[in-house]
Coordinates of C-alpha atoms in Angstrom, one line a residue:
X1 CA 0.0 0.0 0.0
X2 CA 1.5 3.3 -1.1
X3 CA 1.4 6.5 1.0
X4 CA -1.6 7.9 -0.8
X5 CA -3.6 4.7 -0.4
X6 CA -2.6 4.6 3.3
X7 CA -3.7 8.2 3.9
X8 CA -7.1 7.5 2.1
X9 CA -7.5 4.3 4.2
X10 CA -6.8 6.2 7.5
X11 CA -9.2 9.0 6.5
X12 CA -12.0 6.4 5.7
X13 CA -11.2 4.5 8.9
X14 CA -11.5 7.8 10.9
X15 CA -14.8 8.6 9.2
X16 CA -16.2 5.2 10.2
X17 CA -15.1 5.7 13.8
X18 CA -17.0 9.0 14.0
X19 CA -20.3 7.1 14.2
X20 CA -18.9 5.0 17.0
X21 CA -17.9 7.8 19.3
X22 CA -20.1 8.3 22.4
X23 CA -20.7 12.0 21.4
X24 CA -22.0 11.3 17.9
X25 CA -25.6 10.4 18.7
X26 CA -25.9 13.3 21.1
X27 CA -24.5 15.8 18.7
X28 CA -26.7 14.6 15.9
X29 CA -29.8 14.6 18.1
X30 CA -29.1 18.1 19.3
X31 CA -28.7 19.3 15.7
X32 CA -32.0 17.6 14.9
X33 CA -33.7 19.3 17.8
X34 CA -32.5 22.7 16.7
X35 CA -33.7 22.2 13.1
X36 CA -36.9 20.4 14.1
X37 CA -37.6 23.0 16.8
X38 CA -37.3 25.9 14.4
X39 CA -39.6 24.1 12.0
X40 CA -42.1 23.3 14.7
X41 CA -42.2 27.0 15.9
X42 CA -43.2 28.0 12.3
X43 CA -45.6 25.2 11.8
X44 CA -49.3 25.9 12.2
X45 CA -51.1 22.6 13.0
X46 CA -53.9 21.5 10.8
X47 CA -57.1 19.6 11.5
X48 CA -55.7 16.1 11.7
X49 CA -53.2 17.1 14.3
X50 CA -55.7 19.1 16.3
X51 CA -58.3 16.4 16.1
X52 CA -56.1 14.1 18.2
X53 CA -55.5 16.9 20.8
X54 CA -59.3 17.6 21.0
X55 CA -60.1 13.9 21.4
X56 CA -57.7 13.6 24.3
X57 CA -58.7 16.9 25.8
X58 CA -62.4 16.6 25.7
X59 CA -62.8 12.9 26.5
X60 CA -63.7 12.3 30.1
X61 CA -61.3 9.4 30.5
X62 CA -59.6 6.5 28.7
X63 CA -62.9 4.6 28.2
X64 CA -64.6 7.6 26.8
X65 CA -61.7 8.2 24.5
X66 CA -61.7 4.6 23.2
X67 CA -65.4 5.0 22.3
X68 CA -64.7 8.1 20.4
X69 CA -61.7 6.5 18.7
X70 CA -63.9 3.9 17.0
X71 CA -64.7 6.6 14.4
X72 CA -61.0 7.5 13.8
X73 CA -59.6 4.5 11.9
X74 CA -56.6 4.4 14.2
X75 CA -55.7 2.7 17.4
X76 CA -55.5 5.0 20.5
X77 CA -51.9 4.9 21.8
X78 CA -50.9 8.4 20.6
X79 CA -54.2 9.9 22.0
X80 CA -53.7 8.1 25.3
X81 CA -50.2 9.7 25.6
X82 CA -51.8 13.1 24.9
X83 CA -54.5 12.7 27.6
X84 CA -52.3 13.4 30.6
X85 CA -50.8 16.4 28.8
X86 CA -54.2 17.9 28.2
X87 CA -54.8 17.8 32.0
X88 CA -51.7 19.9 32.6
X89 CA -52.2 22.5 29.9
X90 CA -54.8 23.5 27.2
X91 CA -52.0 24.8 24.9
X92 CA -51.7 22.5 21.9
X93 CA -48.1 23.6 21.4
X94 CA -47.2 21.2 24.2
X95 CA -48.2 18.4 21.8
X96 CA -45.6 19.7 19.4
X97 CA -42.9 19.5 22.1
X98 CA -43.8 15.9 23.0
X99 CA -43.9 14.9 19.4
X100 CA -40.6 16.4 18.6
X101 CA -39.0 14.7 21.6
X102 CA -40.4 11.4 20.3
X103 CA -38.8 12.0 16.9
X104 CA -35.5 13.1 18.6
X105 CA -35.5 9.8 20.5
X106 CA -35.8 7.9 17.2
X107 CA -32.9 9.9 15.8
X108 CA -30.8 9.2 18.9
X109 CA -31.5 5.4 18.8
X110 CA -30.9 5.2 15.1
X111 CA -27.6 7.1 15.4
X112 CA -26.4 5.0 18.3
X113 CA -27.5 1.5 17.3
X114 CA -28.2 1.2 13.6
X115 CA -25.6 -0.5 11.4
X116 CA -25.5 2.3 8.9
X117 CA -22.6 4.7 8.1
X118 CA -22.3 8.1 9.8
X119 CA -23.3 9.9 6.6
X120 CA -26.4 7.7 6.2
X121 CA -27.3 8.4 9.8
X122 CA -27.0 12.1 9.3
X123 CA -29.0 12.1 6.1
X124 CA -31.7 9.9 7.8
X125 CA -32.0 12.4 10.7
X126 CA -32.9 15.2 8.4
X127 CA -34.9 13.2 5.9
X128 CA -38.4 14.0 4.9
X129 CA -40.2 11.5 7.0
X130 CA -38.1 11.7 10.1
X131 CA -37.7 15.5 10.3
X132 CA -41.0 16.7 8.8
X133 CA -43.7 14.1 8.4
X134 CA -43.0 12.2 11.6
X135 CA -41.2 15.0 13.5
X136 CA -42.8 18.4 12.9
X137 CA -46.3 17.3 11.8
X138 CA -47.8 15.9 15.0
X139 CA -49.5 12.6 14.2
X140 CA -49.6 9.1 15.6
X141 CA -47.1 7.8 13.0
X142 CA -44.1 9.2 14.9
X143 CA -44.5 7.0 18.0
X144 CA -45.0 4.0 15.7
X145 CA -41.7 4.8 13.9
X146 CA -39.9 5.0 17.3
X147 CA -41.3 1.6 18.4
X148 CA -40.2 0.0 15.1
X149 CA -36.7 1.4 15.7
X150 CA -36.7 -0.2 19.2
X151 CA -37.8 -3.5 17.6
X152 CA -34.8 -3.3 15.2
X153 CA -32.4 -2.7 18.1
X154 CA -33.8 -5.7 20.1
X155 CA -33.8 -7.9 17.0
X156 CA -30.2 -9.0 17.3
X157 CA -30.9 -10.9 20.6
X158 CA -34.5 -11.6 19.7
X159 CA -34.8 -14.9 21.5
X160 CA -33.2 -13.6 24.7
X161 CA -35.2 -10.4 24.6
X162 CA -38.4 -11.8 23.2
X163 CA -40.6 -10.3 26.0
X164 CA -39.2 -6.8 25.3
X165 CA -39.7 -7.3 21.6
X166 CA -43.3 -8.5 22.2
X167 CA -44.1 -5.4 24.3
X168 CA -42.6 -3.1 21.7
X169 CA -44.7 -4.8 19.0
X170 CA -47.8 -4.8 21.2
X171 CA -47.5 -1.0 21.5
X172 CA -46.6 -0.6 17.8
X173 CA -49.8 -2.3 16.8
X174 CA -51.7 0.4 18.7
X175 CA -50.2 3.4 16.9
X176 CA -51.7 3.2 13.4
X177 CA -53.3 0.8 11.0
X178 CA -50.1 0.9 8.8
X179 CA -47.9 0.1 11.8
X180 CA -50.3 -2.7 12.6
X181 CA -49.8 -4.2 9.2
X182 CA -46.0 -4.1 9.8
X183 CA -46.5 -5.7 13.2
X184 CA -48.6 -8.6 11.8
X185 CA -45.9 -9.3 9.1
X186 CA -43.1 -9.1 11.7
X187 CA -44.9 -11.5 14.1
X188 CA -45.6 -14.0 11.3
X189 CA -42.0 -13.8 10.1
X190 CA -40.6 -14.3 13.6
X191 CA -43.0 -17.2 14.0
X192 CA -41.7 -19.0 10.8
X193 CA -38.1 -18.4 11.9
X194 CA -38.8 -19.9 15.3
X195 CA -40.4 -23.0 13.8
X196 CA -37.3 -23.6 11.7
X197 CA -34.8 -22.8 14.4
X198 CA -36.7 -24.4 17.3
X199 CA -34.4 -27.4 17.6
X200 CA -31.3 -25.1 17.8
X201 CA -32.8 -23.3 20.8
X202 CA -32.1 -25.9 23.5
X203 CA -32.4 -24.8 27.1
X204 CA -32.1 -27.1 30.1
X205 CA -35.4 -26.1 31.5
X206 CA -37.1 -25.1 28.3
X207 CA -37.2 -21.6 29.8
X208 CA -36.4 -19.9 26.6
X209 CA -39.2 -21.7 24.8
X210 CA -41.7 -20.7 27.4
X211 CA -40.6 -17.0 27.1
X212 CA -40.9 -17.2 23.3
X213 CA -44.5 -18.6 23.5
X214 CA -45.4 -15.9 26.0
X215 CA -43.8 -13.3 23.7
X216 CA -45.8 -14.5 20.7
X217 CA -48.9 -14.4 22.9
X218 CA -48.3 -10.8 23.8
X219 CA -47.8 -9.9 20.1
X220 CA -51.0 -11.5 19.0
X221 CA -53.0 -10.0 21.9
X222 CA -51.7 -6.6 20.7
X223 CA -52.7 -7.3 17.1
X224 CA -56.2 -8.7 18.0
X225 CA -57.0 -5.8 20.4
X226 CA -55.9 -3.3 17.8
X227 CA -58.1 -4.9 15.2
X228 CA -61.0 -4.9 17.6
X229 CA -60.4 -1.2 18.2
X230 CA -60.3 -0.5 14.5
X231 CA -63.5 -2.3 13.8
X232 CA -65.8 0.6 13.0
X233 CA -69.3 1.1 14.5
X234 CA -72.4 0.6 12.4
X235 CA -72.9 4.4 12.0
X236 CA -69.4 5.2 10.8
X237 CA -69.3 7.7 8.0
X238 CA -65.6 7.8 7.0
X239 CA -63.9 5.5 4.5
X240 CA -66.9 3.2 4.3
X241 CA -66.6 0.1 2.3
X242 CA -63.8 -1.8 0.5
X243 CA -62.7 -1.7 -3.1
X244 CA -62.6 -5.4 -4.2
X245 CA -63.1 -5.2 -7.9
X246 CA -60.1 -5.3 -10.2
X247 CA -59.2 -1.9 -11.6
X248 CA -55.9 -1.9 -13.6
X249 CA -55.6 1.9 -13.6
X250 CA -56.1 2.0 -9.8
X251 CA -53.6 -0.8 -9.3
X252 CA -50.9 1.0 -11.3
X253 CA -51.4 4.2 -9.2
X254 CA -51.1 2.1 -6.0
X255 CA -47.8 0.6 -7.2
X256 CA -46.5 4.0 -8.2
X257 CA -46.7 4.9 -4.5
X258 CA -43.4 3.1 -4.0
X259 CA -41.5 5.7 -6.0
X260 CA -43.2 8.5 -4.1
X261 CA -42.2 6.9 -0.7
X262 CA -38.6 6.5 -1.8
X263 CA -38.2 9.9 -3.3
X264 CA -40.4 12.3 -1.2
X265 CA -39.4 15.8 -2.4
X266 CA -42.3 18.3 -2.4
X267 CA -42.7 20.9 -5.1
X268 CA -41.4 24.4 -4.4
X269 CA -44.8 26.0 -4.0
X270 CA -47.3 27.1 -1.3
X271 CA -49.4 23.9 -1.6
X272 CA -46.3 21.8 -1.2
X273 CA -47.6 19.2 1.2
X274 CA -48.3 15.9 -0.6
X275 CA -47.0 17.3 -3.9
X276 CA -44.4 15.3 -5.9
X277 CA -41.5 17.2 -7.4
X278 CA -39.9 14.2 -9.0
X279 CA -43.0 13.4 -11.0
X280 CA -42.9 16.6 -13.0
X281 CA -40.2 15.2 -15.2
X282 CA -41.5 13.4 -18.3
X283 CA -39.1 10.5 -17.8
X284 CA -40.4 9.8 -14.3
X285 CA -44.0 10.1 -15.5
X286 CA -43.3 7.6 -18.2
X287 CA -41.3 5.2 -16.1
X288 CA -42.8 5.6 -12.7
X289 CA -44.5 2.2 -12.7
X290 CA -41.4 0.5 -13.9
X291 CA -39.2 2.3 -11.3
X292 CA -41.5 1.2 -8.5
X293 CA -41.5 -2.4 -9.6
X294 CA -37.6 -2.3 -10.1
X295 CA -37.2 -1.0 -6.5
X296 CA -39.4 -3.8 -5.2
X297 CA -37.6 -6.5 -7.1
X298 CA -34.1 -5.1 -6.3
X299 CA -34.9 -5.2 -2.5
X300 CA -36.3 -8.8 -2.8
X301 CA -33.1 -9.8 -4.5
X302 CA -31.0 -7.9 -2.0
X303 CA -32.6 -9.9 0.9
X304 CA -32.7 -13.3 -1.0
X305 CA -30.2 -14.9 1.4
X306 CA -32.0 -13.6 4.5
X307 CA -35.3 -15.5 4.6
X308 CA -36.7 -13.8 7.7
X309 CA -36.0 -10.3 6.5
X310 CA -37.2 -11.2 3.0
X311 CA -40.5 -12.5 4.3
X312 CA -41.1 -9.5 6.5
X313 CA -40.3 -7.0 3.7
X314 CA -42.3 -8.8 1.0
X315 CA -45.4 -9.3 3.2
X316 CA -45.2 -5.8 4.6
X317 CA -45.0 -4.2 1.2
X318 CA -47.8 -6.3 -0.2
X319 CA -49.9 -5.8 2.9
X320 CA -49.6 -2.0 2.7
X321 CA -50.2 -1.9 -1.0
X322 CA -53.3 -4.1 -0.7
X323 CA -54.6 -1.7 2.1
X324 CA -54.0 1.3 -0.1
X325 CA -55.8 -0.4 -3.0
X326 CA -58.8 -1.8 -1.1
X327 CA -59.5 0.6 1.7
X328 CA -57.8 4.0 1.7
X329 CA -55.3 5.3 -0.9
X330 CA -53.9 7.8 1.7
X331 CA -51.2 10.5 1.5
X332 CA -47.5 10.8 1.7
X333 CA -47.6 10.3 5.5
X334 CA -49.2 6.9 5.0
X335 CA -47.0 5.9 2.1
X336 CA -43.9 6.5 4.2
X337 CA -44.4 3.2 5.8
X338 CA -43.3 1.5 2.6
X339 CA -39.9 3.2 3.1
X340 CA -40.0 2.3 6.8
X341 CA -40.5 -1.4 5.8
X342 CA -37.4 -1.2 3.5
X343 CA -35.2 0.5 6.1
X344 CA -36.3 -1.8 8.9
X345 CA -35.6 -5.0 6.9
X346 CA -32.2 -3.8 5.7
X347 CA -31.3 -3.0 9.3
X348 CA -32.4 -6.4 10.7
X349 CA -31.0 -8.3 7.8
X350 CA -27.6 -7.8 9.4
X351 CA -28.7 -10.1 12.2
X352 CA -30.6 -12.7 10.2
X353 CA -29.2 -16.1 9.4
X354 CA -27.8 -16.4 5.9
X355 CA -29.0 -19.1 3.5
X356 CA -26.4 -20.1 0.8
X357 CA -27.4 -20.9 -2.7
X358 CA -25.4 -22.4 -5.6
X359 CA -22.3 -20.4 -6.5
X360 CA -23.6 -18.2 -9.4
X361 CA -26.5 -17.0 -7.3
X362 CA -24.3 -16.4 -4.3
X363 CA -22.0 -14.2 -6.5
X364 CA -25.1 -12.2 -7.6
X365 CA -26.3 -11.8 -4.0
X366 CA -22.8 -10.6 -3.0
X367 CA -22.9 -8.0 -5.7
X368 CA -26.4 -6.9 -4.8
X369 CA -25.5 -6.6 -1.1
X370 CA -22.5 -4.4 -2.0
X371 CA -24.8 -2.2 -4.0
X372 CA -26.9 -1.4 -0.9
X373 CA -24.6 1.2 0.8
X374 CA -24.3 3.6 -2.3
X375 CA -27.9 3.2 -3.3
X376 CA -29.2 3.7 0.2
X377 CA -27.0 6.8 0.6
X378 CA -28.4 8.2 -2.7
X379 CA -32.0 7.6 -1.5
X380 CA -31.2 9.2 1.9
X381 CA -29.7 12.2 0.1
X382 CA -33.1 12.6 -1.7
X383 CA -34.9 12.3 1.6
X384 CA -32.7 14.9 3.3
X385 CA -33.3 17.3 0.4
X386 CA -37.1 16.7 0.8
X387 CA -37.0 17.2 4.5
X388 CA -35.0 20.5 4.4
X389 CA -37.2 21.8 1.6
X390 CA -40.4 20.9 3.5
X391 CA -39.2 22.7 6.6
X392 CA -38.3 25.8 4.5
X393 CA -41.6 25.9 2.7
X394 CA -43.5 25.4 5.9
X395 CA -41.7 28.4 7.3
X396 CA -42.4 30.5 4.2
X397 CA -46.1 29.7 3.9
X398 CA -48.9 29.5 6.4
X399 CA -49.7 25.8 6.7
X400 CA -53.2 26.4 8.2
X401 CA -54.9 29.6 9.3
X402 CA -56.6 27.9 12.2
X403 CA -54.0 29.3 14.7
X404 CA -54.2 32.9 13.4
X405 CA -58.0 32.8 13.3
X406 CA -58.1 31.6 16.9
X407 CA -55.7 34.3 18.0
X408 CA -57.8 37.0 16.3
X409 CA -61.0 35.7 18.1
X410 CA -59.3 35.5 21.5
X411 CA -57.8 39.0 21.1
X412 CA -61.2 40.5 20.6
X413 CA -62.9 38.3 23.3
X414 CA -65.2 36.8 20.8
X415 CA -64.4 33.3 22.1
X416 CA -67.1 33.7 24.7
X417 CA -69.8 34.2 22.1
X418 CA -72.0 31.4 20.7
X419 CA -70.2 30.1 17.7
X420 CA -71.4 28.3 14.6
X421 CA -68.9 26.6 12.2
X422 CA -68.8 25.0 8.8
X423 CA -67.0 22.9 7.4
X424 CA -66.7 21.1 10.7
X425 CA -63.4 19.3 10.0
X426 CA -61.7 22.6 9.0
X427 CA -63.2 24.8 11.8
X428 CA -62.1 22.2 14.4
X429 CA -58.6 23.5 13.9
X430 CA -59.7 26.9 15.1
X431 CA -61.5 25.3 18.1
X432 CA -58.3 23.5 19.2
X433 CA -56.3 26.7 19.1
X434 CA -58.9 28.5 21.3
X435 CA -57.2 26.5 24.0
X436 CA -59.9 26.7 26.8
X437 CA -62.4 23.8 26.4
X438 CA -64.7 25.2 23.8
X439 CA -67.6 23.9 21.9
X440 CA -69.3 25.3 18.9
X441 CA -72.3 24.2 16.8
X442 CA -71.2 22.2 13.8
X443 CA -73.7 22.4 11.0
X444 CA -72.6 19.1 9.3
X445 CA -73.8 17.1 12.3
X446 CA -76.3 19.6 13.7
X447 CA -74.7 19.3 17.1
X448 CA -72.3 21.1 19.5
X449 CA -68.8 19.7 19.7
X450 CA -65.1 20.3 19.5
X451 CA -63.6 17.3 17.8
X452 CA -65.3 15.9 14.7
X453 CA -67.4 12.8 15.1
X454 CA -67.0 10.9 11.8
X455 CA -70.4 9.2 11.9
X456 CA -73.2 9.1 9.3
X457 CA -75.1 11.9 11.0
X458 CA -72.7 14.2 9.3
X459 CA -74.0 15.2 5.9
X460 CA -72.9 17.3 2.9
X461 CA -74.8 20.0 1.2
X462 CA -75.2 22.5 4.1
X463 CA -76.1 25.8 2.4
X464 CA -75.2 29.3 3.4
X465 CA -78.9 30.0 4.1
X466 CA -79.0 27.1 6.6
X467 CA -76.0 28.4 8.4
X468 CA -77.6 31.9 8.7
X469 CA -80.9 30.5 9.8
X470 CA -79.3 28.4 12.5
X471 CA -77.5 31.6 13.8
X472 CA -80.8 33.4 14.0
X473 CA -82.5 30.5 15.7
X474 CA -80.0 30.7 18.6
X475 CA -81.8 34.0 19.5
X476 CA -78.6 35.5 21.0
X477 CA -77.5 39.1 20.8
X478 CA -74.3 38.2 19.0
X479 CA -73.4 35.0 17.2
X480 CA -69.9 34.4 15.7
X481 CA -69.9 32.4 12.4
X482 CA -66.7 30.7 11.3
X483 CA -66.7 29.4 7.7
X484 CA -63.9 28.1 5.4
X485 CA -65.6 29.9 2.5
X486 CA -66.9 33.4 2.0
X487 CA -70.6 34.3 2.1
X488 CA -72.0 36.2 -0.9
X489 CA -72.0 39.9 -0.1
X490 CA -75.7 40.4 -1.0
X491 CA -76.8 37.4 1.2
X492 CA -74.8 38.7 4.2
X493 CA -76.2 42.2 3.8
X494 CA -79.8 41.0 3.5
X495 CA -79.5 39.2 6.8
X496 CA -77.7 41.8 8.7
X497 CA -74.4 39.8 8.9
X498 CA -71.2 41.7 9.2
X499 CA -67.9 40.4 7.8
X500 CA -65.3 40.8 10.5
X501 CA -62.1 39.4 8.9
X502 CA -60.7 36.7 6.7
X503 CA -57.6 34.6 6.7
X504 CA -56.8 33.0 3.3
X505 CA -54.0 31.5 1.2
X506 CA -52.6 28.6 3.2
X507 CA -50.9 25.3 2.3
X508 CA -54.0 23.4 3.4
X509 CA -56.3 25.1 0.9
X510 CA -59.6 24.6 2.8
X511 CA -58.2 25.9 6.1
X512 CA -58.5 29.5 5.2
X513 CA -61.3 31.1 7.3
X514 CA -63.9 33.9 7.1
X515 CA -65.4 35.4 10.3
X516 CA -68.9 36.9 10.4
X517 CA -70.9 38.4 13.2
X518 CA -74.7 38.3 13.5
X519 CA -76.0 41.0 15.8
X520 CA -79.7 41.1 16.8
X521 CA -79.5 43.6 19.7
X522 CA -80.2 47.4 19.1

């Protein structure tokens, strides 16, 4: 080895050791908290974030919360975590702090325990899903991501730590329906592996086998209880029914989700959330389906010698895609679980038993496994680009006008007036930011409330005239009307309704708000 080669080797060796230093995960987590904290400060939460807060705040207790959650399409772990917080403060910003700390914990554990390179860990930490979608935007997906990360850490000694793994998977199954799908696939994959390795796990008192059976029992209890919680009541009104007929066009669109999950860069525009920058290029538009299939096949070939990881990846991808096809197509936050499945299985594949094939196939597998580091780094570069862009765009544009509208109402002491709102799911954002427990009359369900109840009593087609008539029927001196659309000027004038203010042009297009006042006193 000449002097130049020796210097390059020493530099590379020093670079590899950076990720092994005790300070590395702390420094990286601190940097994540700074960037994520600045992003969270400038992020105005929207209805899906506030809905979880209102459910936790205005449910009388865990049992009442569980009954309300039947309409949500998600298990309740995130909401149960929020419930104690809502008893301490009515400020929804506290939810952002908790959520950011959960994401920071994920970054710390990934930086400390994952088998990836220091550069890959850095790129991961500022990636679109980690930083923005599961870090700044407060949803139940972030806690699921953390628990999956914990599972990956425990996987190396899975039979010795089976109880801890089972507890982590029990909790994972109660975070989201997408995490539940991953949990089912992991549990079945571990079950098959145990069946084939059972004879190798010899313990004098069969203690390890008893622990394994107990662990699998805990996993399946978690899965079954989550499914029971997800079973909608008869009067549900959201995402009703299943798509079971074959639709080739729909199937192609579902498969294309893979490309979107692997390359999540939003467009540089106000309505950036959920947009797909990469798909504006004709070559991507033409080859999107092929790229998605190629990614799927490449990963299967990559894991070919690791049967457990291969089964978990394949079943998880197919399970998620089937869900997107048959039940709910979803958005980028849901599609991110396709990438989580990829990252999880490439992580745990390092600790899976290797199956050897005949020599030519082994040579191919060796080449594919060597292709993972550069390709993964490239993918994570794209993710980091998407994450930083999303934070920047969120800072430049108002995500939702719910916060500003609520501040305006509080500043003029109008939050003590009777309030009527429509559309309910949009106006609920304003209600959450009013902070003090507040109910308004939602026209869609013809009832008072704070969080939206997604039952079949809600109906579309509420007219402006119906909203005005309801305000008059309250027979109050002053009634505040909050709409996410403007009233025709002539209609407002004819009914003595005064337009107070409006807040428009936000990333979430239907979360701009118009404030009107109906006064009946002299």
